[in-house]
Coordinates of C-alpha atoms in Angstrom, one line a residue:
M1 CA 4.5 15.2 -27.9
R2 CA 1.6 17.4 -28.8
R3 CA 2.5 20.4 -30.9
L4 CA 1.0 23.6 -29.8
V5 CA 1.9 27.2 -30.7
V6 CA 2.3 29.3 -27.6
A7 CA 2.5 33.1 -27.7
A8 CA 6.0 34.4 -26.9
A9 CA 4.5 36.9 -24.5
A10 CA 3.5 34.0 -22.2
L11 CA 7.2 33.0 -21.9
A12 CA 8.3 36.6 -21.3
L13 CA 5.8 37.0 -18.5
F14 CA 6.9 33.7 -17.0
L15 CA 10.3 35.3 -16.7
G16 CA 8.9 38.2 -14.7
A17 CA 9.0 40.8 -17.4
D18 CA 6.5 43.5 -16.7
T19 CA 6.4 45.1 -20.1
V20 CA 4.4 42.4 -21.9
P21 CA 0.7 41.7 -22.0
R22 CA -1.0 39.0 -20.1
P23 CA -0.3 35.6 -21.8
A24 CA -3.0 33.8 -23.8
P25 CA -4.2 30.7 -22.0
A26 CA -2.7 28.3 -24.6
L27 CA -0.2 25.7 -23.4
A28 CA 0.1 21.9 -23.9
V29 CA 0.6 19.9 -20.7
G30 CA 2.1 16.4 -20.7
P31 CA 3.5 13.9 -20.3
V32 CA 3.8 13.9 -16.5
G33 CA 7.1 12.3 -15.6
L34 CA 8.3 10.5 -12.5
T35 CA 11.6 8.9 -11.5
V36 CA 11.4 5.1 -10.8
D37 CA 13.7 2.6 -9.3
S38 CA 13.2 -0.1 -11.9
L39 CA 11.8 0.7 -15.3
D40 CA 10.8 -2.9 -15.9
R41 CA 8.9 -3.2 -12.6
S42 CA 7.1 0.2 -13.1
T43 CA 6.1 -0.4 -16.7
A44 CA 4.7 -3.8 -15.6
F45 CA 2.7 -2.2 -12.8
F46 CA 1.2 0.6 -15.0
R47 CA 0.4 -1.9 -17.8
D48 CA -0.9 -4.9 -15.8
V49 CA -2.7 -3.0 -13.0
L50 CA -3.9 0.2 -14.6
G51 CA -4.2 -0.6 -18.3
F52 CA -1.5 1.7 -19.7
E53 CA 0.1 0.8 -23.0
P54 CA 3.6 1.5 -24.3
A55 CA 3.8 4.8 -26.2
S56 CA 7.5 4.7 -27.1
E57 CA 10.5 2.5 -27.3
V58 CA 12.7 2.3 -24.2
L59 CA 15.5 4.8 -24.7
E60 CA 18.9 4.8 -23.0
L61 CA 20.3 8.3 -22.9
S62 CA 23.6 9.8 -21.6
G63 CA 25.9 12.6 -22.4
R64 CA 26.4 16.3 -21.6
D65 CA 22.9 17.4 -22.6
V66 CA 21.3 14.7 -20.5
E67 CA 23.4 15.8 -17.5
L68 CA 22.5 19.4 -18.0
L69 CA 18.8 18.8 -18.5
H70 CA 18.3 16.8 -15.3
G71 CA 20.9 18.7 -13.3
V72 CA 22.6 15.5 -12.4
F73 CA 26.3 15.0 -13.2
G74 CA 27.1 11.7 -14.9
A75 CA 23.4 11.0 -15.6
R76 CA 22.6 7.8 -17.6
V77 CA 18.9 7.1 -17.9
K78 CA 16.4 4.7 -19.3
V79 CA 13.1 6.4 -20.4
A80 CA 9.8 5.0 -21.5
R81 CA 6.4 6.6 -22.1
M82 CA 3.1 4.9 -21.5
R83 CA -0.3 5.9 -22.6
L84 CA -3.8 5.7 -21.1
G85 CA -6.5 7.1 -23.3
T86 CA -5.0 10.3 -24.8
E87 CA -2.7 11.1 -21.9
Q88 CA 0.9 9.9 -21.3
I89 CA 3.3 9.4 -18.4
E90 CA 7.1 9.3 -18.7
L91 CA 9.0 6.9 -16.5
T92 CA 12.7 7.5 -16.0
E93 CA 15.2 5.1 -14.3
F94 CA 18.6 6.5 -13.5
L95 CA 21.2 3.8 -14.1
A96 CA 23.7 6.2 -12.8
P97 CA 23.9 7.9 -10.4
R98 CA 21.2 6.2 -8.3
G99 CA 19.1 8.7 -6.2
R100 CA 17.4 8.4 -2.9
P101 CA 14.2 6.3 -2.2
Y102 CA 10.8 7.8 -1.9
P103 CA 10.5 9.1 1.7
A104 CA 8.6 6.4 3.6
D105 CA 7.0 8.9 6.0
T106 CA 5.5 11.1 3.3
R107 CA 2.0 12.5 4.1
A108 CA -0.4 13.9 1.5
N109 CA 0.1 17.5 2.8
D110 CA 3.9 17.5 2.4
R111 CA 4.9 19.9 -0.3
W112 CA 6.8 17.4 -2.4
F113 CA 3.6 15.5 -2.9
Q114 CA 2.4 15.0 -6.4
H115 CA 0.1 12.4 -8.0
I116 CA -1.8 11.7 -11.2
A117 CA -5.6 11.1 -11.1
V118 CA -6.5 8.1 -13.2
I119 CA -10.2 8.0 -14.1
T120 CA -12.1 4.7 -13.6
S121 CA -15.5 3.8 -14.9
D122 CA -16.2 1.6 -11.9
M123 CA -14.7 2.4 -8.5
R124 CA -15.6 -0.9 -6.9
A125 CA -14.0 -2.9 -9.7
A126 CA -10.9 -0.6 -9.7
Y127 CA -10.5 -1.0 -6.0
A128 CA -10.8 -4.8 -6.3
R129 CA -8.1 -4.7 -9.1
L130 CA -5.8 -2.7 -6.9
R131 CA -6.3 -5.0 -3.9
A132 CA -5.7 -8.1 -6.0
A133 CA -2.4 -6.5 -7.2
G134 CA -1.3 -5.8 -3.7
A135 CA -1.2 -2.0 -4.1
A136 CA -0.5 -0.2 -0.9
H137 CA -3.3 1.9 0.6
A138 CA -2.7 5.6 1.0
S139 CA -6.4 6.4 1.7
T140 CA -8.1 4.2 4.3
G141 CA -10.5 3.1 1.5
P142 CA -12.5 4.6 -1.4
Q143 CA -14.4 7.7 -0.4
R144 CA -17.5 9.3 -1.8
L145 CA -17.3 13.1 -1.4
P146 CA -20.4 14.6 0.3
D147 CA -23.3 16.2 -1.6
W148 CA -23.1 19.4 0.4
N149 CA -20.0 20.3 -1.6
P150 CA -21.5 21.3 -5.0
N151 CA -18.2 21.1 -6.9
A152 CA -17.1 17.7 -5.5
G153 CA -20.2 16.0 -4.3
G154 CA -20.7 12.4 -5.6
I155 CA -17.1 12.1 -6.8
E156 CA -15.5 8.8 -5.6
A157 CA -11.7 8.7 -5.0
F158 CA -9.0 6.5 -3.6
Y159 CA -5.3 7.1 -3.0
F160 CA -2.8 4.3 -3.3
R161 CA 0.9 3.8 -3.9
D162 CA 2.9 2.3 -6.7
P163 CA 5.8 -0.1 -6.0
D164 CA 8.2 2.8 -5.4
G165 CA 5.9 4.6 -3.0
H166 CA 4.6 7.3 -5.3
F167 CA 1.1 8.4 -4.6
L168 CA -1.5 7.7 -7.3
E169 CA -5.3 8.3 -7.4
V170 CA -8.2 6.6 -9.0
L171 CA -11.2 8.8 -9.5
A172 CA -14.8 8.3 -10.6
F173 CA -17.1 11.1 -11.7
P174 CA -20.8 11.0 -11.3
A175 CA -23.1 12.0 -14.1
G176 CA -22.8 15.7 -14.7
K177 CA -19.3 16.2 -13.4
G178 CA -16.0 16.0 -15.2
A179 CA -15.4 15.8 -19.0
A180 CA -18.0 13.9 -21.0
R181 CA -15.4 11.2 -22.0
W182 CA -15.1 10.2 -18.3
Q183 CA -18.6 8.8 -18.5
R184 CA -17.5 6.0 -20.8
K185 CA -18.1 2.4 -19.7
D186 CA -16.0 0.5 -22.3
A187 CA -12.9 0.2 -20.2
L188 CA -12.1 0.1 -16.5
F189 CA -9.4 2.8 -16.6
L190 CA -10.0 5.7 -19.1
G191 CA -7.2 8.2 -18.9
I192 CA -5.6 10.9 -16.7
D193 CA -7.7 13.8 -15.6
H194 CA -5.0 15.9 -13.9
T195 CA -1.9 15.9 -11.9
A196 CA -2.2 17.3 -8.3
I197 CA 0.5 19.1 -6.4
V198 CA 0.6 20.5 -2.9
S199 CA 1.0 24.2 -2.8
G200 CA 2.1 26.2 0.3
D201 CA 0.4 29.3 -1.1
T202 CA -2.2 29.2 -3.8
E203 CA -1.8 32.8 -4.9
R204 CA 2.0 32.3 -5.2
S205 CA 1.4 29.2 -7.3
L206 CA -1.2 31.0 -9.5
G207 CA 1.5 33.6 -10.2
F208 CA 3.7 30.8 -11.6
Y209 CA 1.2 28.6 -13.5
R210 CA -1.6 31.1 -14.4
D211 CA 0.1 34.4 -14.7
G212 CA 3.5 33.1 -15.8
L213 CA 2.8 30.0 -17.9
G214 CA -0.6 31.2 -19.2
M215 CA -2.7 28.4 -17.9
R216 CA -6.4 29.2 -17.2
Q217 CA -8.2 28.6 -13.9
V218 CA -11.1 26.3 -14.6
G219 CA -12.3 25.2 -11.1
A220 CA -12.1 25.8 -7.4
S221 CA -13.4 24.1 -4.3
E222 CA -12.8 24.0 -0.5
N223 CA -13.0 20.4 0.7
H224 CA -13.2 19.2 4.3
G225 CA -14.9 16.7 6.5
I226 CA -14.4 13.1 7.4
E227 CA -14.5 11.8 3.9
Q228 CA -11.7 14.2 2.9
E229 CA -9.7 13.2 5.9
H230 CA -9.9 9.5 5.0
L231 CA -9.1 10.2 1.4
N232 CA -6.0 12.1 2.1
N233 CA -5.2 10.2 5.3
V234 CA -4.6 13.5 7.0
F235 CA -6.6 14.2 10.2
G236 CA -8.4 17.5 10.2
A237 CA -7.7 18.1 6.5
R238 CA -9.2 21.2 5.0
L239 CA -8.1 21.9 1.4
R240 CA -8.3 24.8 -1.0
I241 CA -8.3 23.1 -4.4
T242 CA -7.7 25.2 -7.6
T243 CA -7.7 23.5 -11.0
L244 CA -5.8 24.9 -13.9
A245 CA -5.9 23.7 -17.5
A246 CA -4.3 24.3 -20.9
A247 CA -5.6 23.9 -24.4
E248 CA -4.4 20.2 -24.4
G249 CA -3.4 17.6 -21.9
P250 CA -4.3 16.9 -18.3
G251 CA -5.1 19.7 -15.8
V252 CA -2.9 20.8 -12.9
E253 CA -4.6 20.8 -9.5
L254 CA -3.2 23.0 -6.7
L255 CA -3.8 21.5 -3.2
E256 CA -3.3 24.0 -0.4
Y257 CA -3.9 22.6 3.1
L258 CA -5.6 25.3 5.1
A259 CA -5.4 22.8 7.9
P260 CA -3.3 21.2 9.1
R261 CA -0.4 23.5 8.2
D262 CA 2.3 21.1 9.3
G263 CA 3.2 19.8 5.8
R264 CA 6.9 19.8 5.3
P265 CA 8.6 21.7 2.5
A266 CA 10.4 19.8 -0.3
S267 CA 14.1 19.1 0.4
P268 CA 16.2 21.9 -1.1
D269 CA 18.6 19.3 -2.5
L270 CA 15.8 17.2 -4.2
R271 CA 17.3 16.0 -7.5
A272 CA 15.8 14.5 -10.6
N273 CA 17.3 11.0 -9.8
D274 CA 15.5 10.9 -6.4
L275 CA 12.3 8.9 -6.4
A276 CA 10.4 11.9 -5.0
H277 CA 11.0 13.7 -8.2
W278 CA 8.1 14.3 -10.6
H279 CA 7.9 16.8 -13.4
T280 CA 5.1 18.2 -15.5
T281 CA 6.0 18.8 -19.1
V282 CA 4.7 22.1 -20.7
A283 CA 5.2 22.6 -24.4
T284 CA 6.1 26.0 -25.9
T285 CA 7.6 27.5 -29.1
G286 CA 10.5 29.3 -27.5
I287 CA 12.3 28.8 -24.2
D288 CA 15.5 30.8 -24.4
A289 CA 14.0 33.7 -22.4
L290 CA 13.5 31.4 -19.4
L291 CA 17.1 31.9 -18.5
R292 CA 16.5 35.6 -17.6
A293 CA 14.2 35.0 -14.6
R294 CA 11.9 32.4 -13.0
H295 CA 8.7 34.1 -11.9
G296 CA 9.0 32.7 -8.4
G297 CA 10.7 29.4 -9.5
W298 CA 14.3 28.5 -10.1
L299 CA 16.4 26.7 -12.6
V300 CA 17.5 23.0 -12.4
S301 CA 19.1 22.9 -15.8
P302 CA 21.7 25.7 -16.1
D303 CA 20.9 26.2 -19.7
V304 CA 18.5 25.2 -22.5
V305 CA 19.7 22.0 -24.0
S306 CA 19.2 20.0 -27.1
A307 CA 17.1 16.8 -26.8
D308 CA 17.3 13.4 -28.4
P309 CA 14.7 13.7 -31.3
R310 CA 13.1 10.4 -30.2
L311 CA 11.8 12.2 -27.2
G312 CA 9.5 14.2 -29.4
F313 CA 10.9 17.7 -28.7
A314 CA 13.9 19.7 -29.9
R315 CA 15.1 21.5 -26.8
A316 CA 14.2 21.6 -23.1
I317 CA 14.9 23.1 -19.7
L318 CA 13.9 21.8 -16.3
V319 CA 12.8 24.4 -13.6
R320 CA 11.1 24.1 -10.3
D321 CA 8.0 26.0 -9.2
P322 CA 7.9 28.1 -5.9
D323 CA 7.3 24.9 -3.9
G324 CA 9.9 22.8 -5.6
H325 CA 7.8 20.8 -8.1
G326 CA 9.5 20.0 -11.3
V327 CA 8.3 21.7 -14.6
R328 CA 10.0 20.7 -17.8
M329 CA 9.6 23.3 -20.5
V330 CA 10.0 21.8 -24.0
E331 CA 10.2 23.3 -27.5
A332 CA 8.4 21.2 -30.1
Q333 CA 10.2 19.9 -33.1
A334 CA 9.5 21.7 -36.4
R335 CA 7.0 19.8 -38.5

């Protein structure tokens, strides 16, 4: 877990307090977590297909703090972290109680949708690797976004699904776009650029992530056209895309579908043991104030809890943003 000092004012504003100054744009993001059906199967997929490496031992956790953190009574979990480049994901299997499968009819504009964007140095080779591994298409095929769009033109992208049905993306940046490190050619898969979440209202989401959590807005685009439709596999797709970043870690990309507006809201009883659950970890120096208000979100954990020190943080609380996406606020261990 990256250690990063975050101004206490950022946390107070997240809680909706109106007497504190605007937070400084200084948060650490990551790892991005997802619930899986079989930890063995998922770690093998991310390792063998996408080149991730183990970043931790496999932990088996249970007890009252585990129940409270996840908001799941009787929770017993196995957890493993995996690394690609400098970014990490966290895979969690609930041994008990088992949750619901990933909804088979999910579309990319449904508001429980979340993915990570894995950068590839060679889209053709990446697509061939995914085909050989039997990865399910979520896009109709790799798409090159058109040059008329100055912010996205030349980017190649492809959506696919992991063995549980989670959406994932491989993304290739042309010269002059993206971070300089995404131009490397020494590996097929290079790292995680961002996690993307569907937002029902961009301004409302900015209130949570930018004004509340102190992330800074670093990009914006409006994407449409046949390439975007085939990428998202949503007919008539027109998206407002807003990219947020912290001092460290992957970005957070807000996807608001201006059309079609028929994406479904997340189930109000979505729980951390359901396979549709993802969470984005955000590091801070103090999280007790989070209990006072939610700045448009709501609590999953009823209280801040202590964490197993092997997880890399001392205390944590799980909340949901205004659309129901999981955000795990963690307090770094003292050095």
